[in-house]
PDB file of C-alpha atoms and ligand atoms in Angstrom:
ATOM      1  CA  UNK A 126     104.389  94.637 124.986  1.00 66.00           C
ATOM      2  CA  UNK A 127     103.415  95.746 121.268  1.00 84.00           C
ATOM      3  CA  UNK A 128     104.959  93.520 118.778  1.00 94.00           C
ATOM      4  CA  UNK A 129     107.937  94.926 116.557  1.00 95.00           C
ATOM      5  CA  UNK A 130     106.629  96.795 113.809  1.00 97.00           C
ATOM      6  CA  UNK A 131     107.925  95.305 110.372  1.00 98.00           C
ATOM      7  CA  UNK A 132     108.181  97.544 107.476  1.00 98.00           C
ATOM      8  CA  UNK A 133     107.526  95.443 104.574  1.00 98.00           C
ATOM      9  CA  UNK A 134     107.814  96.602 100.677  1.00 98.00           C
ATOM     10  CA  UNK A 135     105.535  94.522  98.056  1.00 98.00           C
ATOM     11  CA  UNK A 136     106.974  94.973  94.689  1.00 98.00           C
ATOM     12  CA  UNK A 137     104.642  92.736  92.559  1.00 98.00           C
ATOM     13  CA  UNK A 138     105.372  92.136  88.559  1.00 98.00           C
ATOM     14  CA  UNK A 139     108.150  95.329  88.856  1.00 98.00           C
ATOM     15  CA  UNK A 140     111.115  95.607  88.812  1.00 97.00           C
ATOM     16  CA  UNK A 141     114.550  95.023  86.395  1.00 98.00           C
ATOM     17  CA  UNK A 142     118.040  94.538  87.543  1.00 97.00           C
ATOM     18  CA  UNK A 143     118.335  98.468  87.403  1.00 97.00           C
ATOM     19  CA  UNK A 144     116.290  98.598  90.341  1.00 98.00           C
ATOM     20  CA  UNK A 145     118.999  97.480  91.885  1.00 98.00           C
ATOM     21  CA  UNK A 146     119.715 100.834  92.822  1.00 98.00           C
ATOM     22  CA  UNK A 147     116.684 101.407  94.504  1.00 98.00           C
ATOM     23  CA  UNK A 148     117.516  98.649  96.352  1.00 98.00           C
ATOM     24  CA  UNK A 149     120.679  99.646  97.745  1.00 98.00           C
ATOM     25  CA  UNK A 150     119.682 102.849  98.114  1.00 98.00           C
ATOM     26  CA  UNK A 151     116.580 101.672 100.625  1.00 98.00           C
ATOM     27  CA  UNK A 152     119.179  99.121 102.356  1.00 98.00           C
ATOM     28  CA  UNK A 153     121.439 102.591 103.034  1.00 98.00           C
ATOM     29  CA  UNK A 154     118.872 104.502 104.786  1.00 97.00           C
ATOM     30  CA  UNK A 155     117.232 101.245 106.581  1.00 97.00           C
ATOM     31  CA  UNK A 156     120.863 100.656 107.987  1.00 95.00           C
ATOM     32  CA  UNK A 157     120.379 104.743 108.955  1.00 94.00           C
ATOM     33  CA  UNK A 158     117.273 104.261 110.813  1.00 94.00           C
ATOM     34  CA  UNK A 159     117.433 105.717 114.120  1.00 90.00           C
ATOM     35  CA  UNK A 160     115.190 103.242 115.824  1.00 91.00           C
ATOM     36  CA  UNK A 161     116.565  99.644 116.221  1.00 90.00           C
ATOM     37  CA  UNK A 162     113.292  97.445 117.031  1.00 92.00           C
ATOM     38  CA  UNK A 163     111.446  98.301 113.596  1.00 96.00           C
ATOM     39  CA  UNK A 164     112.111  95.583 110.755  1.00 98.00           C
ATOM     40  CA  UNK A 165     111.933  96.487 107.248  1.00 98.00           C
ATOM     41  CA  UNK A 166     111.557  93.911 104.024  1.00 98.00           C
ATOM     42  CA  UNK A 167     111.402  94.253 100.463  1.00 98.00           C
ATOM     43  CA  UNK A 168     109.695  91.642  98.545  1.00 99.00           C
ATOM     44  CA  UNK A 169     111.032  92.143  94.894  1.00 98.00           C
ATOM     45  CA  UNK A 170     110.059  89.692  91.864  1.00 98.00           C
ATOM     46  CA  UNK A 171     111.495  85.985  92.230  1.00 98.00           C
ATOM     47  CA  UNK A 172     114.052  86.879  89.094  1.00 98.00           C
ATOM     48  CA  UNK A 173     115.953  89.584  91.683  1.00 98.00           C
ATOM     49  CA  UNK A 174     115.344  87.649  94.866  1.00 98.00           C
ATOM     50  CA  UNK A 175     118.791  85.709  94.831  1.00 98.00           C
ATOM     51  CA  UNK A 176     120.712  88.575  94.005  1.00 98.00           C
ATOM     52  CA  UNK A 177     118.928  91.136  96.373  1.00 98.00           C
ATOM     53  CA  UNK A 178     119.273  88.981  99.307  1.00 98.00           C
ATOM     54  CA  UNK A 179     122.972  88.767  98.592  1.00 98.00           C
ATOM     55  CA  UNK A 180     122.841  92.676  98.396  1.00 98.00           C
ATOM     56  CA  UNK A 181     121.309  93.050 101.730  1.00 98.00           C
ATOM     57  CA  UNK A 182     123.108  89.943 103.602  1.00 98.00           C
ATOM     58  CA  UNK A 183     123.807  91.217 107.367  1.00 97.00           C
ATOM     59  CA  UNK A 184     121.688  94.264 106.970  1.00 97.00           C
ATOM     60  CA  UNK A 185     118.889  95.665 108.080  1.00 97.00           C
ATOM     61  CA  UNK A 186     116.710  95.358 105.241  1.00 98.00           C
ATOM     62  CA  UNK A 187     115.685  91.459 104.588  1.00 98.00           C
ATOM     63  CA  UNK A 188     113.974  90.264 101.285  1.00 98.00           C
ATOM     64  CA  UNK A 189     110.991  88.133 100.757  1.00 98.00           C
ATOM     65  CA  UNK A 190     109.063  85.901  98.102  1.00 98.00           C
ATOM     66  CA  UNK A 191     105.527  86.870  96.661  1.00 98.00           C
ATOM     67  CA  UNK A 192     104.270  83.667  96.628  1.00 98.00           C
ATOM     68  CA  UNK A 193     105.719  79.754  97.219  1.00 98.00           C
ATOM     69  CA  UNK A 194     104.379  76.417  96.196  1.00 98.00           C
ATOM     70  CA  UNK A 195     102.754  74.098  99.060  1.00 98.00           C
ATOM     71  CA  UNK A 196     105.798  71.330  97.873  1.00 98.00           C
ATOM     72  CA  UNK A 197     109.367  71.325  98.089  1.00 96.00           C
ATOM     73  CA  UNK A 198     110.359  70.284  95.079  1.00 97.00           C
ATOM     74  CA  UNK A 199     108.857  68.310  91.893  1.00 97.00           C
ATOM     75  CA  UNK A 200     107.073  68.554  88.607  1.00 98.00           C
ATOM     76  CA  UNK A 201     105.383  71.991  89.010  1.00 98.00           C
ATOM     77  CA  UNK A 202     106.456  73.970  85.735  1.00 98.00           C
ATOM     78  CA  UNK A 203     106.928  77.492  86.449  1.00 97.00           C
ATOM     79  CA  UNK A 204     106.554  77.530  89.808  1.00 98.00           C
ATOM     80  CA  UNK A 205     108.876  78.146  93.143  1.00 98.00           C
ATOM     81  CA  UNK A 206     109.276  76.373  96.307  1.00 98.00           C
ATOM     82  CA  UNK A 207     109.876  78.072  99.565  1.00 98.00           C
ATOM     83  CA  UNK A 208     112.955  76.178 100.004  1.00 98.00           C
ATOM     84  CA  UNK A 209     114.381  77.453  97.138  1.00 98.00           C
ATOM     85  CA  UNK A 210     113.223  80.986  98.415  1.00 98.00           C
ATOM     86  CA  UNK A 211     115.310  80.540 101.738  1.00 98.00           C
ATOM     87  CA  UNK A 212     117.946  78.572  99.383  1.00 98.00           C
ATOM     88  CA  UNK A 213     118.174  82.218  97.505  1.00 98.00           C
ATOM     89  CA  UNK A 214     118.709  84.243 100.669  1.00 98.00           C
ATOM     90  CA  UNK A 215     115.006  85.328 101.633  1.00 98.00           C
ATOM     91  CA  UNK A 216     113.476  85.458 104.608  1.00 98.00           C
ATOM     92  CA  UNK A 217     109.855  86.400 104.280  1.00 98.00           C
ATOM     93  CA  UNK A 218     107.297  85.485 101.682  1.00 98.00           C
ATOM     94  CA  UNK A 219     104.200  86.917 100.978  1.00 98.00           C
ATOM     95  CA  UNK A 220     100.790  84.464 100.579  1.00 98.00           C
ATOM     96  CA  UNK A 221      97.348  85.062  99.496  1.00 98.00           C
ATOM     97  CA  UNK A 222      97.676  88.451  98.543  1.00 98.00           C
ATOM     98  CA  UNK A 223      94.258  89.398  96.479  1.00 98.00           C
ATOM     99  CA  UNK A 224      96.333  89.485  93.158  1.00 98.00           C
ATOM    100  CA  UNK A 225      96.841  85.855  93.610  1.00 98.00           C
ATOM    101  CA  UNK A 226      93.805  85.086  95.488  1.00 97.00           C
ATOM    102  CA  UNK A 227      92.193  86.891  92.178  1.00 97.00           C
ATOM    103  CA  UNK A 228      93.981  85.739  89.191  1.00 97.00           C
ATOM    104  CA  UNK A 229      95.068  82.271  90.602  1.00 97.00           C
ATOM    105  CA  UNK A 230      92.087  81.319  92.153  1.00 97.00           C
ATOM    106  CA  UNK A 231      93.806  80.728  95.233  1.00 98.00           C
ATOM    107  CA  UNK A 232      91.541  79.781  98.271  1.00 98.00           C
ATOM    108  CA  UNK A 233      91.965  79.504 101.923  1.00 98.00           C
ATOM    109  CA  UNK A 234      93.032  75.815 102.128  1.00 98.00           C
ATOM    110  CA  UNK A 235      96.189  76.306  99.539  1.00 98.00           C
ATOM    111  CA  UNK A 236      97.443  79.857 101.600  1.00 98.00           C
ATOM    112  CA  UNK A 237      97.363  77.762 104.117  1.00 98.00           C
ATOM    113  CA  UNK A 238      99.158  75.020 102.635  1.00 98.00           C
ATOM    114  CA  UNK A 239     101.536  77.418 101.387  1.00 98.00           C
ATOM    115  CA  UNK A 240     102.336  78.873 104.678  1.00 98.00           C
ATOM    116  CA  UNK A 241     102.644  75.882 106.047  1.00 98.00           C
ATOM    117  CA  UNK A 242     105.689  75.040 103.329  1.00 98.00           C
ATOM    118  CA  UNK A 243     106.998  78.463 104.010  1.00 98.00           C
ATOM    119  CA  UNK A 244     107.348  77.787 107.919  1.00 98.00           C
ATOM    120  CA  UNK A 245     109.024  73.877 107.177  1.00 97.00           C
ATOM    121  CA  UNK A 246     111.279  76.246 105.415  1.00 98.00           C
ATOM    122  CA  UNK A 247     112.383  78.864 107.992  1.00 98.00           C
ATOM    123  CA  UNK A 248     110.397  81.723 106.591  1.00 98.00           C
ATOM    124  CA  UNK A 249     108.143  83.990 108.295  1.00 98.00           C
ATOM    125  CA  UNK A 250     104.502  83.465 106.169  1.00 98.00           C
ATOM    126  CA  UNK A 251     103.062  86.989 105.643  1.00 98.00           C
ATOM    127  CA  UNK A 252      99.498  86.165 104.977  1.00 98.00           C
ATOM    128  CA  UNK A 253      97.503  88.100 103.747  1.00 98.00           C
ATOM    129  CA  UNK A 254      93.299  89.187 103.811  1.00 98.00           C
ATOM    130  CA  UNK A 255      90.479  91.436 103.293  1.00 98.00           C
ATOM    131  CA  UNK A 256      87.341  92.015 101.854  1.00 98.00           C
ATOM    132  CA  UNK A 257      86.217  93.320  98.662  1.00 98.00           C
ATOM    133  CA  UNK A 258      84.247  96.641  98.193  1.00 97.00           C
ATOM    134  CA  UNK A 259      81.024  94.723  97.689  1.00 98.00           C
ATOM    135  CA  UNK A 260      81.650  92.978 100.569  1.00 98.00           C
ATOM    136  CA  UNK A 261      82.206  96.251 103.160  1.00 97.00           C
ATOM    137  CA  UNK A 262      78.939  97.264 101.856  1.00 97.00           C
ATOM    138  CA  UNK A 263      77.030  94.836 102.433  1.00 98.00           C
ATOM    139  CA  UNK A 264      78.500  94.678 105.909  1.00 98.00           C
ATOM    140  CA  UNK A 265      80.358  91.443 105.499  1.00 98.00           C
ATOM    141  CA  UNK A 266      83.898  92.657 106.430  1.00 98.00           C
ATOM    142  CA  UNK A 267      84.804  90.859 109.285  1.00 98.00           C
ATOM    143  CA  UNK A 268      82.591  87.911 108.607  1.00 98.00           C
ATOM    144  CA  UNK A 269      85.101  87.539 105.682  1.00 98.00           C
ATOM    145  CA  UNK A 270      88.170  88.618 107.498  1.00 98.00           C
ATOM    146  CA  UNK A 271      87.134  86.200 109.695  1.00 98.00           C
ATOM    147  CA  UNK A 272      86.619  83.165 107.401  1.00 98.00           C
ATOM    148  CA  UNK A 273      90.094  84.044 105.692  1.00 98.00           C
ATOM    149  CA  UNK A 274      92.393  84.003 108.936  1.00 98.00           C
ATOM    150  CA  UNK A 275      90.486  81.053 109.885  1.00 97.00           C
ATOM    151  CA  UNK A 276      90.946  79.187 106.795  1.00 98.00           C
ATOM    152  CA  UNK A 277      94.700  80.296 106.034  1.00 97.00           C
ATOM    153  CA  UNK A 278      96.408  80.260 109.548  1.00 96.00           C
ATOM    154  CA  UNK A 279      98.829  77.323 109.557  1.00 94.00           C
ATOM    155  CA  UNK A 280      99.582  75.084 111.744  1.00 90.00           C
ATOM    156  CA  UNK A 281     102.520  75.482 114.211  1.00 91.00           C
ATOM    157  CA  UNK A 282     102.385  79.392 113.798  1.00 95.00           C
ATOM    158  CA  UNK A 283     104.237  81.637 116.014  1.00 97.00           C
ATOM    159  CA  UNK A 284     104.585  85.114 116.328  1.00 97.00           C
ATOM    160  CA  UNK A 285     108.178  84.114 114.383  1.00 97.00           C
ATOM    161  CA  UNK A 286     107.190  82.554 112.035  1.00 98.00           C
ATOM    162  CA  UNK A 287     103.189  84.107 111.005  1.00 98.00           C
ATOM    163  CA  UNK A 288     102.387  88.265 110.520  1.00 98.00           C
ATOM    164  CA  UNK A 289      98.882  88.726 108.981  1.00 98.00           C
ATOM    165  CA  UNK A 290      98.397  91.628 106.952  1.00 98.00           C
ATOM    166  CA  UNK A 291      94.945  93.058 106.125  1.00 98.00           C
ATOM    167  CA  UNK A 292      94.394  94.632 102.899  1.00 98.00           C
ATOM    168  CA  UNK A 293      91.243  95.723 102.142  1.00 98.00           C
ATOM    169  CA  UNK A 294      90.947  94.791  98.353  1.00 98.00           C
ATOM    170  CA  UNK A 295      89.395  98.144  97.465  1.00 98.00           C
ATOM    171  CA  UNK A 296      92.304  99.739  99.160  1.00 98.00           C
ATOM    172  CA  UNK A 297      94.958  97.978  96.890  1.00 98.00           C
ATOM    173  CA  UNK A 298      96.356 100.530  94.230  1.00 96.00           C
ATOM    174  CA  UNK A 299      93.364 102.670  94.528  1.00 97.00           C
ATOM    175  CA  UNK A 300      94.710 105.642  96.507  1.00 96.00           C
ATOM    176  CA  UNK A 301      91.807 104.935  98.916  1.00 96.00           C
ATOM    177  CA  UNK A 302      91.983 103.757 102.650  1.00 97.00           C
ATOM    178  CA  UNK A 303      89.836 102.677 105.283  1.00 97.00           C
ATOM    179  CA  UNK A 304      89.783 105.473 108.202  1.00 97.00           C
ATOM    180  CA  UNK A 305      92.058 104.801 111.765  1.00 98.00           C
ATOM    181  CA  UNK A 306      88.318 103.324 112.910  1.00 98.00           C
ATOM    182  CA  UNK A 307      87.800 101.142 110.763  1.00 98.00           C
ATOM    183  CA  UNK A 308      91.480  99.460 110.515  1.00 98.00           C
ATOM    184  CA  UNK A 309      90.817  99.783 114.256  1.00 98.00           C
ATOM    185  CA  UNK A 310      88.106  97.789 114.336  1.00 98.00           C
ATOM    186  CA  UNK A 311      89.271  95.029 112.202  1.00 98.00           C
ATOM    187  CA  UNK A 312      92.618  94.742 113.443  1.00 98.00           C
ATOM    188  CA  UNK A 313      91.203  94.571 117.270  1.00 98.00           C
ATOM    189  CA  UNK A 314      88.858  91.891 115.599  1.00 98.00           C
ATOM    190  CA  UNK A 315      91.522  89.812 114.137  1.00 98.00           C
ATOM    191  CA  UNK A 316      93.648  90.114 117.483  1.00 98.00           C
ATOM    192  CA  UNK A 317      91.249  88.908 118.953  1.00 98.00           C
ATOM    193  CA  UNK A 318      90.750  85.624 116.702  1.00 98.00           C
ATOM    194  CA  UNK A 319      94.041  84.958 117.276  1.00 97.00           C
ATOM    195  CA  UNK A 320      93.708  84.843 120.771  1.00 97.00           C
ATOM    196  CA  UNK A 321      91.196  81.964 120.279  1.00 96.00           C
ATOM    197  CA  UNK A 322      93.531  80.408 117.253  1.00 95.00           C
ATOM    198  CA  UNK A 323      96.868  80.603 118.801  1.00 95.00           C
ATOM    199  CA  UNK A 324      96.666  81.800 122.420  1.00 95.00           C
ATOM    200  CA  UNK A 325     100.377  81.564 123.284  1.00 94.00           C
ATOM    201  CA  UNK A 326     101.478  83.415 120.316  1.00 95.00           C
ATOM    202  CA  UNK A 327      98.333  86.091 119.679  1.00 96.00           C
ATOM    203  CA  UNK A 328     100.139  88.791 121.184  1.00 96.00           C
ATOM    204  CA  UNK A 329     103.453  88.741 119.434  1.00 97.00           C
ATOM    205  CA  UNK A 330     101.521  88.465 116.064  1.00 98.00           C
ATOM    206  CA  UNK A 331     102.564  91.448 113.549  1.00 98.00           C
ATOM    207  CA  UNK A 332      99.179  92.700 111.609  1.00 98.00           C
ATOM    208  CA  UNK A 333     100.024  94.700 109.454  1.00 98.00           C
ATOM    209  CA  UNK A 334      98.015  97.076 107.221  1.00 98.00           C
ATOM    210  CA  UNK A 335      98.170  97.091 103.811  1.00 98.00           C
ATOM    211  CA  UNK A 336      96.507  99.012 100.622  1.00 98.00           C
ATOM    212  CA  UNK A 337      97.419 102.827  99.562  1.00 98.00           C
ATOM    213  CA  UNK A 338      99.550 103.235 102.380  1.00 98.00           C
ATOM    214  CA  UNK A 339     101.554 106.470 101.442  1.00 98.00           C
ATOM    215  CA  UNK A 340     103.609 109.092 103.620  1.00 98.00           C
ATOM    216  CA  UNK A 341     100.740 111.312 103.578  1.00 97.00           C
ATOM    217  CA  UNK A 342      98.966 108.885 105.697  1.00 98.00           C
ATOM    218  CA  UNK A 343     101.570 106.367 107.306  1.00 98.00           C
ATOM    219  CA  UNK A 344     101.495 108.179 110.856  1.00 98.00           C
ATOM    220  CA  UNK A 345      97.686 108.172 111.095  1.00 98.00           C
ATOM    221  CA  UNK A 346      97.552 104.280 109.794  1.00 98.00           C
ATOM    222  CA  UNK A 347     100.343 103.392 112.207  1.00 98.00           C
ATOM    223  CA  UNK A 348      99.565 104.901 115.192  1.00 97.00           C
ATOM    224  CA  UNK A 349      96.180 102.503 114.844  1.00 98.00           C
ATOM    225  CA  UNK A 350      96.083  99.957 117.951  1.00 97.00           C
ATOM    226  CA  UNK A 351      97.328  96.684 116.703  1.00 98.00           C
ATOM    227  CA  UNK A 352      98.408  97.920 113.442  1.00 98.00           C
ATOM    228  CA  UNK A 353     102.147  96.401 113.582  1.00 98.00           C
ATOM    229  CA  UNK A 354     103.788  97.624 110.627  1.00 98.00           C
ATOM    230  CA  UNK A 355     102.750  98.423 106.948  1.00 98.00           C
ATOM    231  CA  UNK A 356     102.683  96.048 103.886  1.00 98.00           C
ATOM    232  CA  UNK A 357     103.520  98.952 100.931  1.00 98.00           C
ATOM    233  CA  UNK A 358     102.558  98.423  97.324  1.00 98.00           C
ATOM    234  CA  UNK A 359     103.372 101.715  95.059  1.00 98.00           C
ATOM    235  CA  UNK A 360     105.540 103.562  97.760  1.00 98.00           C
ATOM    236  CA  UNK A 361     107.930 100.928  98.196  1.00 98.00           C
ATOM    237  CA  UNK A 362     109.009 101.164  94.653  1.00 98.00           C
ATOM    238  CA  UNK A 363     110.566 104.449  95.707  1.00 97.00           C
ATOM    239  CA  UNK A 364     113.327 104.949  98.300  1.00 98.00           C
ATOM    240  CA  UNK A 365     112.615 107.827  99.714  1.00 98.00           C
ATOM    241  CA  UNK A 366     108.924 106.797  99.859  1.00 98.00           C
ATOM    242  CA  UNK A 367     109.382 104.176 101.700  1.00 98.00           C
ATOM    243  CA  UNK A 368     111.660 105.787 104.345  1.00 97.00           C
ATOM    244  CA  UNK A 369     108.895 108.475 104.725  1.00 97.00           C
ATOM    245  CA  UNK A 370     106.545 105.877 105.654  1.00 98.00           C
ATOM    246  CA  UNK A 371     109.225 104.416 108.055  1.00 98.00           C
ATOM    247  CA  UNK A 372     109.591 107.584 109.733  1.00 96.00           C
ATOM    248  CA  UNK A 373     105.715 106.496 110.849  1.00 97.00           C
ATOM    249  CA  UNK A 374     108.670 105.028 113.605  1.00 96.00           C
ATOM    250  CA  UNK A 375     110.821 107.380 114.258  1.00 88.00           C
TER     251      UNK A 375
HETATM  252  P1  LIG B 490      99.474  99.507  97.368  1.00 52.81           P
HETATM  253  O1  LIG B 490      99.564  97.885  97.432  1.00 52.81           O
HETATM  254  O2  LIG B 490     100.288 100.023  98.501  1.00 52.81           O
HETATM  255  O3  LIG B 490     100.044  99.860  96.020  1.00 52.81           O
HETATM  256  O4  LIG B 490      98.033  99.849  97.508  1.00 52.81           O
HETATM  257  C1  LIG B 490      99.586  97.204  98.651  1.00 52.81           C
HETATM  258  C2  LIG B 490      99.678  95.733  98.427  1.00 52.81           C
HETATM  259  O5  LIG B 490      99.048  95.227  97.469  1.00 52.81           O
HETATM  260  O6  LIG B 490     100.360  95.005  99.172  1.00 52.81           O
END
C-alpha cells in the first residue's frame, strides 16, 4: 500500500499576522478536499506558529516548525525547542532544509540530533536532502543523497514519526526541476536505503519532493513512484496555489 501523501507548505522568513488570511483561507479549502487520505501542513515562521495552530485546531490542515533545537530547554538565546513547538500546537517540523544546512552550517549529526528531539516530542521530523548543482554534475547525487539520509535518520523512526523530503538544492526557488526520471530514480534509491535503515517502517515512509514544485507541474512530479507528497516553497504562500497543487490528488 502507497503511503498517504502529505501536502506540506514551507513558508520560510514570510509571513505577518495578515497572512492570517491566507491561512484560513487554505484551512477552508483543505477542509473542502474531496479526498480524505491526503494530509496537508503549513509550516509558517515560529512568530505565527502558536496562533496558526490554534486557527487550524481539529482541521484538516496541521502546522509545523522550520527548525528545533536538539535540547528541550536551557541557555540557547534565540533559539526554539521542539517541545515548545508541540507546546504551541504544531505537529510537524521541518530539519535540515539547505537554507539551514547553508547559512547555519548545519551537518548531518545535528539534523539528526534535531529529529531525534522532535520525535521525544511527538512531532513527525520532516527531514530534509539533496545535492547541489555541482554535485549532479559531477555525478555525485545519490552518493550524497545517500550520505545525508544516512547521517540524519534518527533513531526510533517510524513511518509516524519520519517523512524525508528530497530537494534538490538547485531546484529550491529556481523555477527549475529535476524530470519524473530523475526524482524517479532518487526516490526509488532512497526507498530503498530505507529498507536497509529501517526495514519495518521503509514502506510507510512519506518522501516527498521538494524544490519549484508549482501547479504547472504538480501532476507530473506526483504521479512519480515513491514520490509521497510535495514539500512547497513559493506556491504555498498562495491559497489557491497550493490547492492547485493538491488537486495533484484529486
Ligand atoms: P520552492 O521551495 O518551492 O520555493 O522551490 C521549496 C523548499 O525550499 O522547501
Amino acid at each position: 500500500m502507497n503511503p498517504r501523501p502529505l501536502v506540506a507548505g514551507n513558508w520560510k522568513m514570510n509571513g505577518l499576522k495578515a497572512a492570517f488570511a491566507e491561512l484560513s483561507a487554505i484551512r477552508d479549502a483543505v477542509s473542502q478536499f474531496p479526498k480524505e487520505n491526503v494530509d496537508f501542513a503549513i509550516c509558517p515562521p515560529a512568530t505565527l506558529v502558536s496562533a496558526a495552530a490554534d486557527m487550524t485546531r481539529g482541521t484538516r490542515l496541521k502546522i509545523g516548525g522550520q527548525d528545533c533545537h536538539t535540547k528541550i530547554s536551557g541557555a540557547h538565546t534565540g533559539d526554539i525547542s521542539a517541545a515548545m513547538l508541540a507546546d504551541a500546537g504544531a505537529a510537524y517540523v521541518i530539519l535540515g532544509h539547505s537554507e539551514r544546512r547553508a547559512d547555519h552550517h548545519e551537518s548531518d549529526a545535528l539534523v539528526r540530533a534535531k529529529a531525534e528531539a522532535a520525535i521525544r516530542a511527538g512531532l513527525v521530523a520532516v527531514v530534509c536532502v539533496g545535492e547541489t548543482k555541482d554535485q549532479r554534475v559531477a555525478g555525485d547525487t545519490l552518493k550524497v543523497v545517500e550520505a545525508q539520509v544516512d547521517g540524519s535518520l534518527p533513531p526510533g523512526a517510524t513511518a509516524d514519526n519520519l517523512v524525508i523530503a528530497y530537494e534538490p538544492v538547485w531546484a529550491i526557488g529556481t523555477g527549475l526541476t529535476p524530470t519524473a526520471a530523475d526524482v524517479a530514480e532518487v526516490h526509488a534509491f532512497i526507498r530503498a536505503q530505507l529498507k536497509r535503515l529501517v526495514p519495518d517502517a521503509a514502506d510507510g515512509v512519506r518522501i516527498l519532493y521538494g524544490g519549484s514544485v508549482k501547479p504547472a507541474n504538480a501532476a507530473e512530479l506526483m504521479a512519480v513512484a515513491n514520490v509521497n507528497g510535495a514539500l512547497i516553497g513559493g506556491a504555498s504562500l498562495k491559497c489557491d496555489d497550493f490547492i492547485r497543487i493538491a488537486a495533484a490528488y484529486k
